[in-house]
PDB file of C-alpha atoms in Angstrom:
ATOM      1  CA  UNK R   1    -218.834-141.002  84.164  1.00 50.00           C
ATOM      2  CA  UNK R   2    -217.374-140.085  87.644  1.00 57.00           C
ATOM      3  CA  UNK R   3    -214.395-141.971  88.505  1.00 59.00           C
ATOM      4  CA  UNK R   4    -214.562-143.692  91.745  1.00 62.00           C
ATOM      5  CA  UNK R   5    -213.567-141.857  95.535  1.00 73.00           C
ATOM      6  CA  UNK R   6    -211.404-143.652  98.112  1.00 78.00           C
ATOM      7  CA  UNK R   7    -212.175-142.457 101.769  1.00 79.00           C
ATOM      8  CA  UNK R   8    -209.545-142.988 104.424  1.00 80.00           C
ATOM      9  CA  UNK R   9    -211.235-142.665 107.840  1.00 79.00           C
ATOM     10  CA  UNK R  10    -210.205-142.935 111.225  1.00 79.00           C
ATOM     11  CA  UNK R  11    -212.306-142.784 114.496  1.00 75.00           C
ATOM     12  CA  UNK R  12    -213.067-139.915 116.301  1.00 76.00           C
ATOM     13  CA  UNK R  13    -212.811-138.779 119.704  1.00 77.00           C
ATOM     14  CA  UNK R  14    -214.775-136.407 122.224  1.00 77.00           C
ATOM     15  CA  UNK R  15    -212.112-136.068 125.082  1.00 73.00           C
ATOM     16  CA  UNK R  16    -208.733-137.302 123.925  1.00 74.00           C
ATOM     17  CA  UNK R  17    -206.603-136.513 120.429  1.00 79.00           C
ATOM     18  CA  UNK R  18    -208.131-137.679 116.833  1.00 80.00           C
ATOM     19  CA  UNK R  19    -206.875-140.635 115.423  1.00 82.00           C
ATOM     20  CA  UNK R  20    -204.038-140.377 112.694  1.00 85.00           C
ATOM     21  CA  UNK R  21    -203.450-141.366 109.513  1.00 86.00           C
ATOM     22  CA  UNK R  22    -200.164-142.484 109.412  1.00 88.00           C
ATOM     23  CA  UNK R  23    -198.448-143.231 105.519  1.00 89.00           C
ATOM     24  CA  UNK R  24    -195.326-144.816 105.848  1.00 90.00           C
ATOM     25  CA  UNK R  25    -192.736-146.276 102.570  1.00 92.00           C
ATOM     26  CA  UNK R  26    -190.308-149.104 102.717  1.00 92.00           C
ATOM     27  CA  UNK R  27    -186.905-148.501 104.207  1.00 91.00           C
ATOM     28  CA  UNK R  28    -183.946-149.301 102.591  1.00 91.00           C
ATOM     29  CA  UNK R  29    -181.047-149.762 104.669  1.00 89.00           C
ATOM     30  CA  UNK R  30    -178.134-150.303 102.358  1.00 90.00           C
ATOM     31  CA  UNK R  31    -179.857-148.196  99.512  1.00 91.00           C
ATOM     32  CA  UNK R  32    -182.504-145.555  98.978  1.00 93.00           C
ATOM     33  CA  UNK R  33    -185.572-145.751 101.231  1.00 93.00           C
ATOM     34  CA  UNK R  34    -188.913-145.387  99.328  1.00 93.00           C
ATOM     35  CA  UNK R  35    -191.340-142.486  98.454  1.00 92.00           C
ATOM     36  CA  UNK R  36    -194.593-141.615  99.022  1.00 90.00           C
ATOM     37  CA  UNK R  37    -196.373-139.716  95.896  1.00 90.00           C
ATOM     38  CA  UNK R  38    -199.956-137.902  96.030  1.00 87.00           C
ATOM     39  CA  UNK R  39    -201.501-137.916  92.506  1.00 86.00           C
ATOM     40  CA  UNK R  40    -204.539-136.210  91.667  1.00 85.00           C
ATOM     41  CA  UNK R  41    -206.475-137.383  88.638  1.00 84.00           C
ATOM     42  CA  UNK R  42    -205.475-136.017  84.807  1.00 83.00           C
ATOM     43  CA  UNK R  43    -208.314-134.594  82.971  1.00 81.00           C
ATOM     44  CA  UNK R  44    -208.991-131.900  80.593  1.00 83.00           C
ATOM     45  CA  UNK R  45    -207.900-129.913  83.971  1.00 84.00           C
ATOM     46  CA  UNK R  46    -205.754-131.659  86.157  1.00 85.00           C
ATOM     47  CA  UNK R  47    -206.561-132.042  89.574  1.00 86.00           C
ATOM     48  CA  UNK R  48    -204.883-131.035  92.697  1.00 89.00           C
ATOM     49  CA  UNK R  49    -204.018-132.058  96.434  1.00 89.00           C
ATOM     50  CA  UNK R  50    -206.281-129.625  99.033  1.00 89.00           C
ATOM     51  CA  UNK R  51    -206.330-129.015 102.449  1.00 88.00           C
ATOM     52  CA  UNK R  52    -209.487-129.307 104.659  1.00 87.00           C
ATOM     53  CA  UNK R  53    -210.765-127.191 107.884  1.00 85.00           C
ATOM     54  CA  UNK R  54    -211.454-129.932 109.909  1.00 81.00           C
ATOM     55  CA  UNK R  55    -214.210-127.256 111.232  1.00 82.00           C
ATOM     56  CA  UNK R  56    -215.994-126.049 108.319  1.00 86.00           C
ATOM     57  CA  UNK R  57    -215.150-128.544 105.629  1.00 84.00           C
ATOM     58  CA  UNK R  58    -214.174-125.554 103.571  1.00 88.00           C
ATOM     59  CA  UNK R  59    -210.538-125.862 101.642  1.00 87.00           C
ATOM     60  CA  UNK R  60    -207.779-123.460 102.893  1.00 88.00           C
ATOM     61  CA  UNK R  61    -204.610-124.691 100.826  1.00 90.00           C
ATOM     62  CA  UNK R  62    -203.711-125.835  97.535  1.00 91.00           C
ATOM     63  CA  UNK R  63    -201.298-127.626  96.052  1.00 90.00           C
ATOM     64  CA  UNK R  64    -201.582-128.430  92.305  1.00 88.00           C
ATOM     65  CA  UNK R  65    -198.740-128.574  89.474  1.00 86.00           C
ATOM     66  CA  UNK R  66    -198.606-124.383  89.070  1.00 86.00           C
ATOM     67  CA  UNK R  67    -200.122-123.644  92.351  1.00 88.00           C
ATOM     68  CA  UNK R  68    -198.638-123.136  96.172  1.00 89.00           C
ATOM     69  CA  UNK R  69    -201.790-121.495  97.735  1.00 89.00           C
ATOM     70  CA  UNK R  70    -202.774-121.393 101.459  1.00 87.00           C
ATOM     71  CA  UNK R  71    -204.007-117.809 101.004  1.00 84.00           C
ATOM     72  CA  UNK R  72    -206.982-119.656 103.040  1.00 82.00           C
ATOM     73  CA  UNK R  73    -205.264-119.151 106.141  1.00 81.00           C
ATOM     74  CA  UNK R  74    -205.297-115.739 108.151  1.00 80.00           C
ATOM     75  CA  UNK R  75    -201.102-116.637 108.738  1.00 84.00           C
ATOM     76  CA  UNK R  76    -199.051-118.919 107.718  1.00 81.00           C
ATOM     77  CA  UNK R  77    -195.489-120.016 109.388  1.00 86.00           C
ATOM     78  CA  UNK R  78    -192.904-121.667 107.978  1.00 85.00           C
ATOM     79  CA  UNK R  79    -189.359-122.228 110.104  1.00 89.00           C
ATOM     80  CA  UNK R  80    -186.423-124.159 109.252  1.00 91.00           C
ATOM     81  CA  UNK R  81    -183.026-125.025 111.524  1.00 93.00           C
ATOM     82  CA  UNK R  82    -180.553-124.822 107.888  1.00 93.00           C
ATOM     83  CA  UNK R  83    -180.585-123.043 105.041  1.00 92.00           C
ATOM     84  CA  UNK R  84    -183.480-122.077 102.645  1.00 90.00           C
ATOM     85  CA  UNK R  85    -183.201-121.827  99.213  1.00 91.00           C
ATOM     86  CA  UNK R  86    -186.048-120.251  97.355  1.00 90.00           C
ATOM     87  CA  UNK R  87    -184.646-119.951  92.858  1.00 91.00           C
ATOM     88  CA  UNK R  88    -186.305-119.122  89.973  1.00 91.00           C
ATOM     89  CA  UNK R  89    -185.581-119.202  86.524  1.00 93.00           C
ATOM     90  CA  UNK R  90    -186.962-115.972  85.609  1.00 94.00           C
ATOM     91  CA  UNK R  91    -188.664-113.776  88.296  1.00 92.00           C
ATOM     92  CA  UNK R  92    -189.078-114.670  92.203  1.00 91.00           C
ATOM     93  CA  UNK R  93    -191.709-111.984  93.348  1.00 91.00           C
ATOM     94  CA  UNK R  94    -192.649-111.349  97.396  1.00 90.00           C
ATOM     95  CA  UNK R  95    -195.343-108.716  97.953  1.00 88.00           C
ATOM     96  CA  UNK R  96    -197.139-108.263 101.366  1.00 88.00           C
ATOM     97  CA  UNK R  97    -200.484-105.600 101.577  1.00 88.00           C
ATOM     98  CA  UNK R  98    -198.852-104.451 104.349  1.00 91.00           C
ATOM     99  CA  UNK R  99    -195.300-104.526 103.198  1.00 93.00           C
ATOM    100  CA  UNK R 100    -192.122-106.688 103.907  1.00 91.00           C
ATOM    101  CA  UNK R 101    -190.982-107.544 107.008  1.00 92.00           C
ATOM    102  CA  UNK R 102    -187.016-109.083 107.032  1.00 90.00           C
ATOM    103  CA  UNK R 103    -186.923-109.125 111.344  1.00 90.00           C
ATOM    104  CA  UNK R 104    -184.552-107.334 111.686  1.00 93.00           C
ATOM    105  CA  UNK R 105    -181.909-109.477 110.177  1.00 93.00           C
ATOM    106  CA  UNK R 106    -178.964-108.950 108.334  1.00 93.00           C
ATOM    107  CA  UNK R 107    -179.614-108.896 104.555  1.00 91.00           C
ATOM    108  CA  UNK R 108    -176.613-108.845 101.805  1.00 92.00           C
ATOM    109  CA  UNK R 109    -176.195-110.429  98.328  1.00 92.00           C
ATOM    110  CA  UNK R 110    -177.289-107.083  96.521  1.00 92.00           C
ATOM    111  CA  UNK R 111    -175.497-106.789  92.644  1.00 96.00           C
ATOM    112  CA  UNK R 112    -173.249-104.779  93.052  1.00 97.00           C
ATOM    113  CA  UNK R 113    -169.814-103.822  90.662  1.00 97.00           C
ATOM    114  CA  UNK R 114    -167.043-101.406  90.042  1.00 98.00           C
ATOM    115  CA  UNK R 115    -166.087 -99.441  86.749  1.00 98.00           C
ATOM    116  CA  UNK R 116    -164.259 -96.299  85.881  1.00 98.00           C
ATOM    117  CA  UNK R 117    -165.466 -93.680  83.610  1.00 98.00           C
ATOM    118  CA  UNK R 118    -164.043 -92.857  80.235  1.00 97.00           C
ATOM    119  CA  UNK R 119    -162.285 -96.916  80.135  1.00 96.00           C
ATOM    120  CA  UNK R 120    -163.869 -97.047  76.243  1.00 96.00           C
ATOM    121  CA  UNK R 121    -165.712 -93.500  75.440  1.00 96.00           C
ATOM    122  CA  UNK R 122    -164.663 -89.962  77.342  1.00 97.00           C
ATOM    123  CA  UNK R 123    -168.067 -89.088  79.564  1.00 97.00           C
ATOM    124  CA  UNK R 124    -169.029 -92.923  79.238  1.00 98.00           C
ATOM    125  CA  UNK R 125    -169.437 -95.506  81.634  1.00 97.00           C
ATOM    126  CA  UNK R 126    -171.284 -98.991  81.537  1.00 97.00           C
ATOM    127  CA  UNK R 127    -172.044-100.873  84.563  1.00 98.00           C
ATOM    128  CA  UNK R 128    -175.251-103.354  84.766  1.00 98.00           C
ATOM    129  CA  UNK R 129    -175.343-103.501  88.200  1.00 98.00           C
ATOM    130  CA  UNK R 130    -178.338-102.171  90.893  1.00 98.00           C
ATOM    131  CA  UNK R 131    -175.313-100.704  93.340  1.00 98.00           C
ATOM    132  CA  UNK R 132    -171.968-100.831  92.865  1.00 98.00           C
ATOM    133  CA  UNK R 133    -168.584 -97.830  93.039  1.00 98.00           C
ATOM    134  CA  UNK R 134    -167.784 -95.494  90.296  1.00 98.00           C
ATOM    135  CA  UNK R 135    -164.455 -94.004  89.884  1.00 98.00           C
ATOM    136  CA  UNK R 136    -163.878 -90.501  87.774  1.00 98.00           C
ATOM    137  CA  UNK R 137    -162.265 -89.996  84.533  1.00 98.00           C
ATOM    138  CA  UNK R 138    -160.150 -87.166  85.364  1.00 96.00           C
ATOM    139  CA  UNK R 139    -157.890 -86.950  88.730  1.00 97.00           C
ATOM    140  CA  UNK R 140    -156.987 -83.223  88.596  1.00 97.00           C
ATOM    141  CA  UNK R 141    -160.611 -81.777  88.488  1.00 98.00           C
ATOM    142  CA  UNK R 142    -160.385 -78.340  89.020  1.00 98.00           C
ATOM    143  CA  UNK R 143    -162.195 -75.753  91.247  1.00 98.00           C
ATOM    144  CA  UNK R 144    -165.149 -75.183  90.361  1.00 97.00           C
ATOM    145  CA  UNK R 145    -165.563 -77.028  87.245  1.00 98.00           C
ATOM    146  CA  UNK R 146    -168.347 -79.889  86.720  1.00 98.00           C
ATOM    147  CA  UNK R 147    -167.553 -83.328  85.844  1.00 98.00           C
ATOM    148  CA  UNK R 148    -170.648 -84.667  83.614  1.00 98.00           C
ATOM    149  CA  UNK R 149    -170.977 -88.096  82.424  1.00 98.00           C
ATOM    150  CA  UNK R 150    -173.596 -90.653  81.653  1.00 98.00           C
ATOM    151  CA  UNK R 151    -174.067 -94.279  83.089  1.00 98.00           C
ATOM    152  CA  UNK R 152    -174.976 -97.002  81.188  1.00 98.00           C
ATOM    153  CA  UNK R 153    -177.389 -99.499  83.435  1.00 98.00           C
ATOM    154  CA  UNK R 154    -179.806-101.872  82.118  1.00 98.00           C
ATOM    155  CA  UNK R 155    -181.615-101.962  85.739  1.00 97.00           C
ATOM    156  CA  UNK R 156    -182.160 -98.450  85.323  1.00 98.00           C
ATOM    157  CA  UNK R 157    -185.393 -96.858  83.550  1.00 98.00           C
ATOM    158  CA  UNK R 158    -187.274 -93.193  83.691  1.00 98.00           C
ATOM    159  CA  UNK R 159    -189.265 -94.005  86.682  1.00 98.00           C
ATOM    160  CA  UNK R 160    -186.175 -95.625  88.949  1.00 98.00           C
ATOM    161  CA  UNK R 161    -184.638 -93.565  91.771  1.00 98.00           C
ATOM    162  CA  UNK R 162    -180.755 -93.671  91.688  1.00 98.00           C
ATOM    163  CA  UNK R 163    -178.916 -92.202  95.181  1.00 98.00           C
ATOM    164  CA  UNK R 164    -175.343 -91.073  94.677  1.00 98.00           C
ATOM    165  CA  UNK R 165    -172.795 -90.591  97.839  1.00 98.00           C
ATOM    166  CA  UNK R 166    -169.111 -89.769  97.323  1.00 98.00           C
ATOM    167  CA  UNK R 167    -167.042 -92.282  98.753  1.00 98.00           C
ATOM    168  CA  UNK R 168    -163.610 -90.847  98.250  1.00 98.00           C
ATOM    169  CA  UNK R 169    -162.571 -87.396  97.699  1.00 98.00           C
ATOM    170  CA  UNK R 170    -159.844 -87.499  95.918  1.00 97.00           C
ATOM    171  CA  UNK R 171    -158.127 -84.391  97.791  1.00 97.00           C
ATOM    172  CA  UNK R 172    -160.732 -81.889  96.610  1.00 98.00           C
ATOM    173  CA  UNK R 173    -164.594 -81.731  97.153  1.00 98.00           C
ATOM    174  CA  UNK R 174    -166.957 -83.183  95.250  1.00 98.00           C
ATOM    175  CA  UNK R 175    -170.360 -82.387  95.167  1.00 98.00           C
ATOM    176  CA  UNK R 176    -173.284 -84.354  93.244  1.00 98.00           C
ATOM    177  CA  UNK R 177    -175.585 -81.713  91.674  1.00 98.00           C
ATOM    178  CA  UNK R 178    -177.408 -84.116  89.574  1.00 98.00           C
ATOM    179  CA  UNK R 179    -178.376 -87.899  89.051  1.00 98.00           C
ATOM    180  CA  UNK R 180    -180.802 -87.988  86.156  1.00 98.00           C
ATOM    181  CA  UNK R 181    -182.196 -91.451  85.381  1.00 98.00           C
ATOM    182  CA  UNK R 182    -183.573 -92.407  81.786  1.00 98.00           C
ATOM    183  CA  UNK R 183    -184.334 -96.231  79.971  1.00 98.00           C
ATOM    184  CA  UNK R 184    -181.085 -97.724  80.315  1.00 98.00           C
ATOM    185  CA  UNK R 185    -178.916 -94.987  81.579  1.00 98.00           C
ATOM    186  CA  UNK R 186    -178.494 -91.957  84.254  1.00 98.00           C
ATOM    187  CA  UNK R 187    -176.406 -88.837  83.741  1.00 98.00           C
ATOM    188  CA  UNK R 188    -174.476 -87.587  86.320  1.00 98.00           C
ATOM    189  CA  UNK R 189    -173.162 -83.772  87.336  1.00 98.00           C
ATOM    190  CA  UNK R 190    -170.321 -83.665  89.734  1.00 98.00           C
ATOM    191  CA  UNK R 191    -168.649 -80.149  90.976  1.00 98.00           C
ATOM    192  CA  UNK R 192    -165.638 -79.478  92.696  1.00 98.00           C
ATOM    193  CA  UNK R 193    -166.652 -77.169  95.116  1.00 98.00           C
ATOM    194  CA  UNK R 194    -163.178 -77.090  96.508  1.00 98.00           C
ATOM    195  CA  UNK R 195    -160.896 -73.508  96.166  1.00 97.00           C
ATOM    196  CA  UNK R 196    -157.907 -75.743  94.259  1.00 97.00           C
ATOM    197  CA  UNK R 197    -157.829 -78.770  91.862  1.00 98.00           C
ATOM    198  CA  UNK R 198    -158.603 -82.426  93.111  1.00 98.00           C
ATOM    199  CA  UNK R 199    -155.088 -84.420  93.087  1.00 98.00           C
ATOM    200  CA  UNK R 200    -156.638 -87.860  92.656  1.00 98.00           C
ATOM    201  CA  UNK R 201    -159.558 -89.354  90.870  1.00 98.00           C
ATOM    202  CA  UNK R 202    -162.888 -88.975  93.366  1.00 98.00           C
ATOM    203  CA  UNK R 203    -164.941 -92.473  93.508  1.00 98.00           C
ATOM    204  CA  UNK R 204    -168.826 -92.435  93.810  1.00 98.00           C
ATOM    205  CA  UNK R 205    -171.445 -94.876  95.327  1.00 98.00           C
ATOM    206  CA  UNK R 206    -174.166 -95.463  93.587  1.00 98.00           C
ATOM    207  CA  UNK R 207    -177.475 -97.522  94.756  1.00 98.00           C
ATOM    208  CA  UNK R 208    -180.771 -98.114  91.983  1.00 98.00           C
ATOM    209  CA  UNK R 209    -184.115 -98.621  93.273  1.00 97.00           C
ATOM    210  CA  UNK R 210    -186.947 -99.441  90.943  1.00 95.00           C
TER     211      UNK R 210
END
């Protein structure tokens, strides 16, 4: 059958403030003070805590073992004084209709790395990183002459847009004519557009959006 409801209730009022419903556990003042759990029944679907308009009576929130849902409300606003920490063992996605607003604040934290071509293979380099600094193979590039090479990046597929900035010039001027991305990898064409040789290795930026 249907399992018995319990009803808390607490008066009403036309002029002044509601009445509360106040839950309070034990303290402990030489140990750990108590907690206070909401369980909602087990079944062949397990039940979940909800939140109630007062208004309609309709639910606009959800809480339930693999649900955090108040998509009920137009706006929702959540503010802290410390820090928040949001993990996830696998994937933490954040997706807004109208995009993603960070206020104007300082963001940092990307993956980023360093590497230098031609350390294991000539033309090769493998860095698994979504930005990072690349430094050339050869430090006497001459005029003229294009540097190609290939990047190994498991953040990088077909579809992903890789920007490329030189970041020093090694004495000479290096151009990027190409960033090329592909499952895994992007190739890279760099030419000296300078009238002698470089006389140092150049070093490259690079940034992957996907």
């Amino acid at each position: 059958g249907t399992g018995g409801a319990v009803t808390l209730s607490v008066g009403a009022s036309s002029t002044a403030s509601g009445g509360s419903i106040n839950l309070h556990s034990g303290p402990a003042p030489s140990g750990t003070g108590g907690n206070i759990y909401l369980k909602p029944g087990d079944g062949s679907t397990d039940g979940a805590v909800y939140f109630v308009n007062p208004s309609t009576g309709s639910n606009y929130g959800v809480i339930s073992d693999s649900t955090f849902d108040f998509s009920g409300q137009s706006t929702l606003s959540m503010s802290f004084s410390g820090t928040v920490d949001i993990s996830s063992s696998t994937t933490v996605t954040i997706q807004g209709t109208g995009g993603v607003d960070f206020g104007d604040s300082y963001a940092y934290g990307f993956e980023t790395g360093t590497a230098t071509v031609g350390t294991v293979t000539s033309g090769e380099i493998s860095i698994n990183k979504m930005t990072g600094v690349l430094t050339s193979e050869f430090s006497n590039l001459g005029a003229g002459v294009t540097d190609s090479f290939e990047v190994v990046n498991t953040r990088v597929s077909a579809s992903s847009i890789v920007m490329m900035t030189v970041r020093d010039n090694g004495g000479c001027k290096p151009v990027v004519t190409k960033v090329e991305p592909a499952a895994n990898r992007f190739f890279v064409d760099v030419e000296n557009m300078a009238a002698t040789a470089c006389t140092s290795a150049f070093t490259l930026n690079f940034m992957v959006v996907n």
